């Protein structure tokens, strides 16, 4: 930690000057990362989820209602829709959220402008994460630790992948970090102001992503238990109540102080009604009762619980399966995290376990272990983005590990060697991220890159982002008709593609064929026959383009 400045003299000047280098490193890291993020906007078409979030956020802004898939809460979606709304876009009232999203993206023929404005809404959350990292780590370890943590975080391709698209994962990462830091401060200094701040921050995290509720409960719960075990002064019921009221009011405000029934009898399908009849009468009456504050929140929470219990198709290591596997997220972290960050975080973890008396190190360990353990026991394997919240804490541990190695004693030769190694790891981190540009979504580290799409798919590789690149490839090859099997939600008639027909399962036409890598991997019984042929081109990283003079046969 930097010592307090003296009022005057050479020491004060030197101390002021000592503050500048780490601040410059941190600011430069964030600035370069921002340029890398913005540089992806014009390269990629919309991902699978972006139209949905834009439509829901626009409904909240323009219509004052929130009916499009309330399984996702409004905060991040409103951030996505704010730029297009200020540019003049308005809700179009389509019944389908996907159709509404596509119509909004094409509003007045400004697809790229609208998509760029939507993605810009996520940038402030990236900056907020870096700012909170700086404040927390500089306070507990010093500015150089903070600067190195920001560098490791800002040059992490999975982070930049989610900071580059208009989705909810990076906003939740930012607000989860804020919520956990706010609760940590509340536990250490329980008072009215810290209770209010903690309650509001936890609410804002939940307003970004309801499926993150277990993460918040586990991490905050363990922090509270740890506080009690250490026999520190715990918050009184008064302050816990203040935090709870602040949380509830903030969530209600997020839904525009709406009041109504959780379920509308006129909009419940018969199959849903059959399930409702199995519920206790008291609970069923509550679901249809008028006057419930923020009914969309409870509806989304119910849908989230159903999602977490439902066995969805997933893909890992070349296999398609239903439900979850405990090792999905450890594998995802191992193959998609830059190797230098992995190595430094492991060193930092070891150091934190050896010296557990440093409270902030335990905080970082919990920030990784809590969400990861929750995700591992869950039944949803939908991509690394669902544990993106661990990356600020991994960066903390990485910075901790870096300075442990940097400050190791020993002979002069061993000191020089250890410092050279950690310096090379930092250079490796930056170069890896720059080399991955703009393909942060399909990034795999050097050990896994040769096998990328055979390890993970979906939002970890093919999120439907390469349609613009496909259009460019087809134009270069003067293709006037294409058979296409595309995994995504974009309107293919508005993406600059030539006339097309859907490629049906097991269909083997002559001519030009384009297919998403996702479909080849997850539906081998339908499209796996294409593995026997070499593609003519690869559009970006994720769409194979074939050309057959005659229809292929067995």
Short mmCIF file of C-alpha atoms in Angstrom, two decimals, residues 138-474:
data_model
loop_
_atom_site.label_atom_id
_atom_site.label_comp_id
_atom_site.label_asym_id
_atom_site.label_seq_id
_atom_site.Cartn_x
_atom_site.Cartn_y
_atom_site.Cartn_z
CA UNK A 138 -5.65 -0.90 -4.74
CA UNK A 139 -7.17 -0.55 -1.28
CA UNK A 140 -6.14 -4.00 -0.08
CA UNK A 141 -2.92 -4.70 -1.99
CA UNK A 142 -1.77 -1.49 -3.64
CA UNK A 143 -1.99 0.16 -7.06
CA UNK A 144 0.43 -2.15 -8.86
CA UNK A 145 -1.59 -5.21 -7.87
CA UNK A 146 -4.69 -3.41 -9.13
CA UNK A 147 -3.04 -2.45 -12.41
CA UNK A 148 -1.93 -6.02 -13.08
CA UNK A 149 -5.39 -7.41 -12.24
CA UNK A 150 -6.98 -5.00 -14.70
CA UNK A 151 -4.46 -5.96 -17.38
CA UNK A 152 -5.22 -9.66 -16.90
CA UNK A 153 -8.96 -8.99 -16.97
CA UNK A 154 -8.95 -6.53 -19.87
CA UNK A 155 -6.87 -8.77 -22.13
CA UNK A 156 -8.92 -11.92 -21.51
CA UNK A 157 -10.70 -13.03 -24.74
CA UNK A 158 -13.75 -14.59 -23.02
CA UNK A 159 -14.32 -11.28 -21.25
CA UNK A 160 -13.97 -9.27 -24.45
CA UNK A 161 -16.22 -11.73 -26.29
CA UNK A 162 -19.10 -10.94 -23.96
CA UNK A 163 -18.24 -7.25 -23.76
CA UNK A 164 -18.57 -7.10 -27.57
CA UNK A 165 -22.18 -8.25 -27.83
CA UNK A 166 -25.52 -6.97 -26.55
CA UNK A 167 -26.27 -9.71 -24.03
CA UNK A 168 -26.68 -10.01 -20.26
CA UNK A 169 -23.54 -11.86 -19.17
CA UNK A 170 -21.03 -9.02 -18.93
CA UNK A 171 -23.54 -6.70 -17.19
CA UNK A 172 -24.22 -9.42 -14.63
CA UNK A 173 -20.48 -9.91 -14.15
CA UNK A 174 -20.07 -6.21 -13.39
CA UNK A 175 -23.02 -6.00 -11.03
CA UNK A 176 -22.18 -9.28 -9.30
CA UNK A 177 -18.72 -7.93 -8.50
CA UNK A 178 -20.28 -4.69 -7.23
CA UNK A 179 -22.82 -6.62 -5.16
CA UNK A 180 -20.24 -8.88 -3.53
CA UNK A 181 -17.88 -5.99 -2.79
CA UNK A 182 -20.81 -3.96 -1.43
CA UNK A 183 -21.90 -6.83 0.83
CA UNK A 184 -18.29 -7.35 1.98
CA UNK A 185 -18.09 -3.68 2.96
CA UNK A 186 -21.49 -3.90 4.67
CA UNK A 187 -20.35 -6.85 6.79
CA UNK A 188 -17.16 -5.08 7.81
CA UNK A 189 -18.83 -1.73 8.49
CA UNK A 190 -22.54 -2.28 9.19
CA UNK A 191 -24.38 1.03 9.11
CA UNK A 192 -27.35 2.58 7.36
CA UNK A 193 -25.45 3.81 4.31
CA UNK A 194 -23.60 0.53 3.68
CA UNK A 195 -26.87 -1.41 4.18
CA UNK A 196 -28.64 0.73 1.58
CA UNK A 197 -25.78 0.43 -0.89
CA UNK A 198 -25.49 -3.33 -0.41
CA UNK A 199 -29.21 -3.92 -0.88
CA UNK A 200 -29.33 -1.78 -4.02
CA UNK A 201 -26.27 -3.46 -5.56
CA UNK A 202 -27.58 -6.98 -4.96
CA UNK A 203 -30.87 -5.93 -6.54
CA UNK A 204 -29.08 -4.50 -9.58
CA UNK A 205 -27.21 -7.78 -10.00
CA UNK A 206 -30.49 -9.71 -9.94
CA UNK A 207 -31.97 -7.21 -12.41
CA UNK A 208 -29.25 -8.27 -14.85
CA UNK A 209 -29.69 -12.04 -14.62
CA UNK A 210 -32.10 -14.06 -12.51
CA UNK A 211 -30.19 -17.30 -13.06
CA UNK A 212 -27.36 -15.67 -11.10
CA UNK A 213 -29.46 -15.68 -7.91
CA UNK A 214 -27.79 -18.88 -6.59
CA UNK A 215 -24.37 -17.28 -7.10
CA UNK A 216 -25.37 -14.26 -5.04
CA UNK A 217 -26.95 -16.37 -2.30
CA UNK A 218 -23.97 -18.71 -1.99
CA UNK A 219 -21.22 -16.09 -2.04
CA UNK A 220 -22.99 -13.61 0.25
CA UNK A 221 -24.12 -16.44 2.53
CA UNK A 222 -20.58 -17.78 2.92
CA UNK A 223 -19.26 -14.28 3.56
CA UNK A 224 -21.85 -13.82 6.31
CA UNK A 225 -21.07 -17.20 7.89
CA UNK A 226 -17.35 -16.46 7.72
CA UNK A 227 -17.99 -13.17 9.49
CA UNK A 228 -19.82 -14.97 12.28
CA UNK A 229 -17.12 -17.65 12.60
CA UNK A 230 -14.46 -14.98 13.00
CA UNK A 231 -16.69 -13.47 15.72
CA UNK A 232 -16.61 -10.07 14.11
CA UNK A 233 -19.44 -7.63 14.74
CA UNK A 234 -22.23 -8.83 12.45
CA UNK A 235 -24.92 -6.51 11.09
CA UNK A 236 -27.90 -6.19 13.39
CA UNK A 237 -31.38 -7.11 12.27
CA UNK A 238 -32.06 -3.42 11.84
CA UNK A 239 -29.39 -3.05 9.16
CA UNK A 240 -30.28 -6.36 7.53
CA UNK A 241 -33.85 -5.10 7.32
CA UNK A 242 -32.72 -1.84 5.74
CA UNK A 243 -30.72 -3.79 3.16
CA UNK A 244 -33.72 -6.02 2.46
CA UNK A 245 -36.05 -3.07 1.94
CA UNK A 246 -33.54 -1.39 -0.37
CA UNK A 247 -33.22 -4.63 -2.34
CA UNK A 248 -36.99 -5.05 -2.71
CA UNK A 249 -37.64 -1.44 -3.70
CA UNK A 250 -34.80 -1.44 -6.24
CA UNK A 251 -36.13 -4.59 -7.89
CA UNK A 252 -39.62 -3.11 -7.96
CA UNK A 253 -38.24 0.08 -9.52
CA UNK A 254 -36.49 -2.07 -12.14
CA UNK A 255 -39.92 -3.24 -13.27
CA UNK A 256 -41.28 0.33 -13.27
CA UNK A 257 -43.23 -0.23 -10.04
CA UNK A 258 -45.62 -2.53 -11.90
CA UNK A 259 -48.52 -4.22 -10.08
CA UNK A 260 -50.62 -7.12 -11.28
CA UNK A 261 -51.05 -10.89 -11.24
CA UNK A 262 -48.07 -13.17 -11.68
CA UNK A 263 -50.14 -15.22 -14.13
CA UNK A 264 -52.99 -14.00 -16.32
CA UNK A 265 -55.68 -16.70 -16.63
CA UNK A 266 -56.42 -15.59 -20.20
CA UNK A 267 -52.83 -16.26 -21.28
CA UNK A 268 -52.15 -19.62 -19.61
CA UNK A 269 -51.96 -22.58 -21.96
CA UNK A 270 -53.91 -25.74 -21.15
CA UNK A 271 -50.75 -27.77 -20.56
CA UNK A 272 -49.54 -25.10 -18.10
CA UNK A 273 -52.90 -25.05 -16.39
CA UNK A 274 -52.68 -28.81 -15.91
CA UNK A 275 -49.42 -28.34 -13.99
CA UNK A 276 -50.92 -25.50 -11.95
CA UNK A 277 -53.80 -27.69 -10.82
CA UNK A 278 -51.23 -29.90 -9.06
CA UNK A 279 -50.12 -26.99 -6.84
CA UNK A 280 -51.59 -26.34 -3.38
CA UNK A 281 -54.68 -24.15 -3.59
CA UNK A 282 -53.06 -21.34 -1.58
CA UNK A 283 -50.09 -21.08 -3.90
CA UNK A 284 -52.28 -21.22 -7.00
CA UNK A 285 -54.40 -18.35 -5.68
CA UNK A 286 -51.28 -16.25 -5.11
CA UNK A 287 -50.19 -16.79 -8.71
CA UNK A 288 -53.48 -15.33 -10.01
CA UNK A 289 -53.95 -12.68 -7.33
CA UNK A 290 -54.14 -9.06 -8.42
CA UNK A 291 -51.92 -6.44 -6.80
CA UNK A 292 -48.60 -8.32 -6.71
CA UNK A 293 -45.65 -5.87 -6.94
CA UNK A 294 -43.30 -6.57 -9.87
CA UNK A 295 -45.17 -9.67 -11.07
CA UNK A 296 -42.74 -9.99 -14.00
CA UNK A 297 -39.94 -10.65 -11.52
CA UNK A 298 -41.75 -13.59 -9.96
CA UNK A 299 -42.79 -14.89 -13.37
CA UNK A 300 -39.18 -14.74 -14.53
CA UNK A 301 -38.02 -16.39 -11.32
CA UNK A 302 -40.45 -19.26 -11.87
CA UNK A 303 -39.26 -19.68 -15.45
CA UNK A 304 -35.65 -19.64 -14.26
CA UNK A 305 -36.36 -22.41 -11.74
CA UNK A 306 -37.96 -24.47 -14.51
CA UNK A 307 -34.93 -23.85 -16.74
CA UNK A 308 -32.50 -24.91 -14.01
CA UNK A 309 -34.43 -28.16 -13.51
CA UNK A 310 -35.02 -28.94 -17.16
CA UNK A 311 -32.56 -31.15 -18.99
CA UNK A 312 -31.46 -29.20 -22.05
CA UNK A 313 -29.25 -30.54 -24.85
CA UNK A 314 -25.56 -29.73 -24.35
CA UNK A 315 -22.28 -30.47 -26.12
CA UNK A 316 -18.88 -31.29 -24.65
CA UNK A 317 -15.82 -33.12 -25.97
CA UNK A 318 -17.62 -34.31 -29.10
CA UNK A 319 -20.70 -35.65 -27.31
CA UNK A 320 -24.28 -34.38 -27.29
CA UNK A 321 -26.15 -35.09 -24.06
CA UNK A 322 -29.09 -33.95 -21.95
CA UNK A 323 -28.69 -32.12 -18.67
CA UNK A 324 -25.43 -31.17 -17.01
CA UNK A 325 -22.05 -32.72 -16.36
CA UNK A 326 -20.08 -31.57 -13.34
CA UNK A 327 -16.87 -31.13 -15.32
CA UNK A 328 -18.36 -28.99 -18.12
CA UNK A 329 -17.37 -25.66 -16.60
CA UNK A 330 -13.91 -26.74 -15.37
CA UNK A 331 -13.17 -27.95 -18.91
CA UNK A 332 -14.54 -24.73 -20.41
CA UNK A 333 -12.38 -22.61 -18.11
CA UNK A 334 -9.31 -24.73 -18.85
CA UNK A 335 -9.61 -24.48 -22.64
CA UNK A 336 -10.90 -20.93 -23.08
CA UNK A 337 -8.90 -19.03 -20.47
CA UNK A 338 -5.50 -17.68 -21.58
CA UNK A 339 -2.75 -19.97 -20.29
CA UNK A 340 -0.83 -17.14 -18.53
CA UNK A 341 -3.93 -16.18 -16.54
CA UNK A 342 -4.52 -19.82 -15.61
CA UNK A 343 -0.94 -20.26 -14.42
CA UNK A 344 -0.85 -17.04 -12.43
CA UNK A 345 -4.28 -17.69 -10.90
CA UNK A 346 -3.13 -21.16 -9.76
CA UNK A 347 -0.05 -19.62 -8.16
CA UNK A 348 -2.20 -16.96 -6.54
CA UNK A 349 -4.60 -19.60 -5.24
CA UNK A 350 -1.75 -21.59 -3.68
CA UNK A 351 -0.39 -18.44 -2.08
CA UNK A 352 -3.83 -17.49 -0.76
CA UNK A 353 -4.23 -20.94 0.81
CA UNK A 354 -0.77 -20.76 2.36
CA UNK A 355 -1.43 -17.29 3.76
CA UNK A 356 -5.16 -17.38 4.58
CA UNK A 357 -4.80 -14.50 7.00
CA UNK A 358 -5.06 -12.04 4.09
CA UNK A 359 -8.85 -11.37 3.98
CA UNK A 360 -8.92 -10.09 0.40
CA UNK A 361 -7.33 -13.32 -0.88
CA UNK A 362 -10.09 -15.38 0.72
CA UNK A 363 -12.58 -13.02 -0.89
CA UNK A 364 -11.09 -13.71 -4.33
CA UNK A 365 -11.08 -17.48 -3.72
CA UNK A 366 -14.75 -17.40 -2.77
CA UNK A 367 -15.58 -15.31 -5.85
CA UNK A 368 -14.22 -18.13 -8.01
CA UNK A 369 -15.24 -21.18 -6.02
CA UNK A 370 -18.80 -20.12 -5.15
CA UNK A 371 -20.22 -19.58 -8.65
CA UNK A 372 -18.17 -22.44 -10.08
CA UNK A 373 -19.47 -24.99 -7.56
CA UNK A 374 -23.06 -23.82 -8.09
CA UNK A 375 -22.69 -24.18 -11.86
CA UNK A 376 -21.04 -27.59 -11.56
CA UNK A 377 -23.96 -29.10 -9.65
CA UNK A 378 -26.53 -27.51 -11.98
CA UNK A 379 -28.20 -29.14 -14.95
CA UNK A 380 -27.57 -26.35 -17.47
CA UNK A 381 -24.39 -26.46 -19.59
CA UNK A 382 -24.92 -23.43 -21.82
CA UNK A 383 -21.43 -22.05 -22.18
CA UNK A 384 -18.57 -20.43 -20.30
CA UNK A 385 -20.47 -17.13 -20.26
CA UNK A 386 -22.63 -18.51 -17.45
CA UNK A 387 -19.61 -18.46 -15.12
CA UNK A 388 -18.10 -15.29 -16.57
CA UNK A 389 -18.53 -13.77 -13.10
CA UNK A 390 -15.41 -15.61 -11.89
CA UNK A 391 -13.04 -13.71 -14.18
CA UNK A 392 -12.63 -10.54 -12.08
CA UNK A 393 -11.71 -12.79 -9.16
CA UNK A 394 -9.38 -14.89 -11.32
CA UNK A 395 -7.67 -11.64 -12.28
CA UNK A 396 -7.27 -10.78 -8.59
CA UNK A 397 -5.66 -14.15 -7.92
CA UNK A 398 -3.51 -13.80 -11.04
CA UNK A 399 -2.15 -10.44 -9.86
CA UNK A 400 -1.56 -11.91 -6.40
CA UNK A 401 0.37 -14.81 -7.97
CA UNK A 402 2.37 -12.48 -10.20
CA UNK A 403 3.70 -10.43 -7.30
CA UNK A 404 4.45 -13.49 -5.21
CA UNK A 405 6.69 -14.78 -7.99
CA UNK A 406 8.13 -11.31 -8.62
CA UNK A 407 9.08 -10.86 -4.96
CA UNK A 408 10.51 -14.35 -4.38
CA UNK A 409 13.93 -14.40 -2.80
CA UNK A 410 16.88 -16.65 -3.49
CA UNK A 411 20.01 -16.29 -5.52
CA UNK A 412 20.41 -13.47 -8.00
CA UNK A 413 20.02 -15.92 -10.87
CA UNK A 414 16.76 -17.36 -9.51
CA UNK A 415 15.34 -13.87 -8.92
CA UNK A 416 16.17 -12.83 -12.48
CA UNK A 417 14.69 -16.06 -13.85
CA UNK A 418 11.42 -15.79 -11.92
CA UNK A 419 10.96 -12.15 -12.89
CA UNK A 420 11.71 -12.88 -16.51
CA UNK A 421 9.12 -15.68 -16.52
CA UNK A 422 6.31 -13.57 -15.06
CA UNK A 423 7.16 -10.67 -17.38
CA UNK A 424 6.92 -13.05 -20.34
CA UNK A 425 3.56 -14.27 -19.06
CA UNK A 426 2.24 -10.71 -19.18
CA UNK A 427 3.55 -10.20 -22.71
CA UNK A 428 2.01 -13.53 -23.68
CA UNK A 429 -1.34 -12.40 -22.24
CA UNK A 430 -1.45 -9.21 -24.29
CA UNK A 431 -0.22 -10.83 -27.51
CA UNK A 432 -2.72 -13.68 -27.17
CA UNK A 433 -5.62 -11.27 -26.91
CA UNK A 434 -4.45 -9.08 -29.78
CA UNK A 435 -3.90 -12.11 -32.00
CA UNK A 436 -7.40 -13.40 -31.21
CA UNK A 437 -8.98 -10.15 -32.41
CA UNK A 438 -11.75 -10.00 -33.58
CA UNK A 439 -12.63 -13.65 -32.96
CA UNK A 440 -13.02 -13.53 -29.21
CA UNK A 441 -16.14 -15.72 -29.23
CA UNK A 442 -14.50 -18.80 -30.82
CA UNK A 443 -11.20 -18.24 -28.95
CA UNK A 444 -9.47 -21.25 -27.41
CA UNK A 445 -6.08 -21.10 -25.75
CA UNK A 446 -3.02 -22.54 -27.48
CA UNK A 447 -3.38 -25.98 -25.93
CA UNK A 448 -6.99 -26.41 -27.04
CA UNK A 449 -7.18 -24.36 -30.26
CA UNK A 450 -6.51 -27.26 -32.66
CA UNK A 451 -9.56 -29.07 -31.29
CA UNK A 452 -11.81 -26.03 -30.58
CA UNK A 453 -15.24 -26.90 -31.91
CA UNK A 454 -14.77 -30.55 -30.95
CA UNK A 455 -14.54 -29.50 -27.30
CA UNK A 456 -17.21 -26.81 -27.00
CA UNK A 457 -19.76 -25.28 -29.34
CA UNK A 458 -22.81 -23.02 -28.84
CA UNK A 459 -21.89 -19.57 -27.43
CA UNK A 460 -18.33 -20.80 -26.82
CA UNK A 461 -17.70 -21.10 -30.56
CA UNK A 462 -20.67 -20.65 -32.87
CA UNK A 463 -23.18 -18.08 -31.66
CA UNK A 464 -24.50 -17.28 -35.13
CA UNK A 465 -22.09 -14.35 -35.50
CA UNK A 466 -20.56 -14.98 -38.94
CA UNK A 467 -23.39 -14.20 -41.38
CA UNK A 468 -21.71 -11.01 -42.62
CA UNK A 469 -18.56 -12.97 -43.34
CA UNK A 470 -20.62 -15.59 -45.16
CA UNK A 471 -22.17 -12.90 -47.35
CA UNK A 472 -18.67 -11.63 -48.20
CA UNK A 473 -17.41 -15.12 -49.09
CA UNK A 474 -20.40 -15.77 -51.34
#
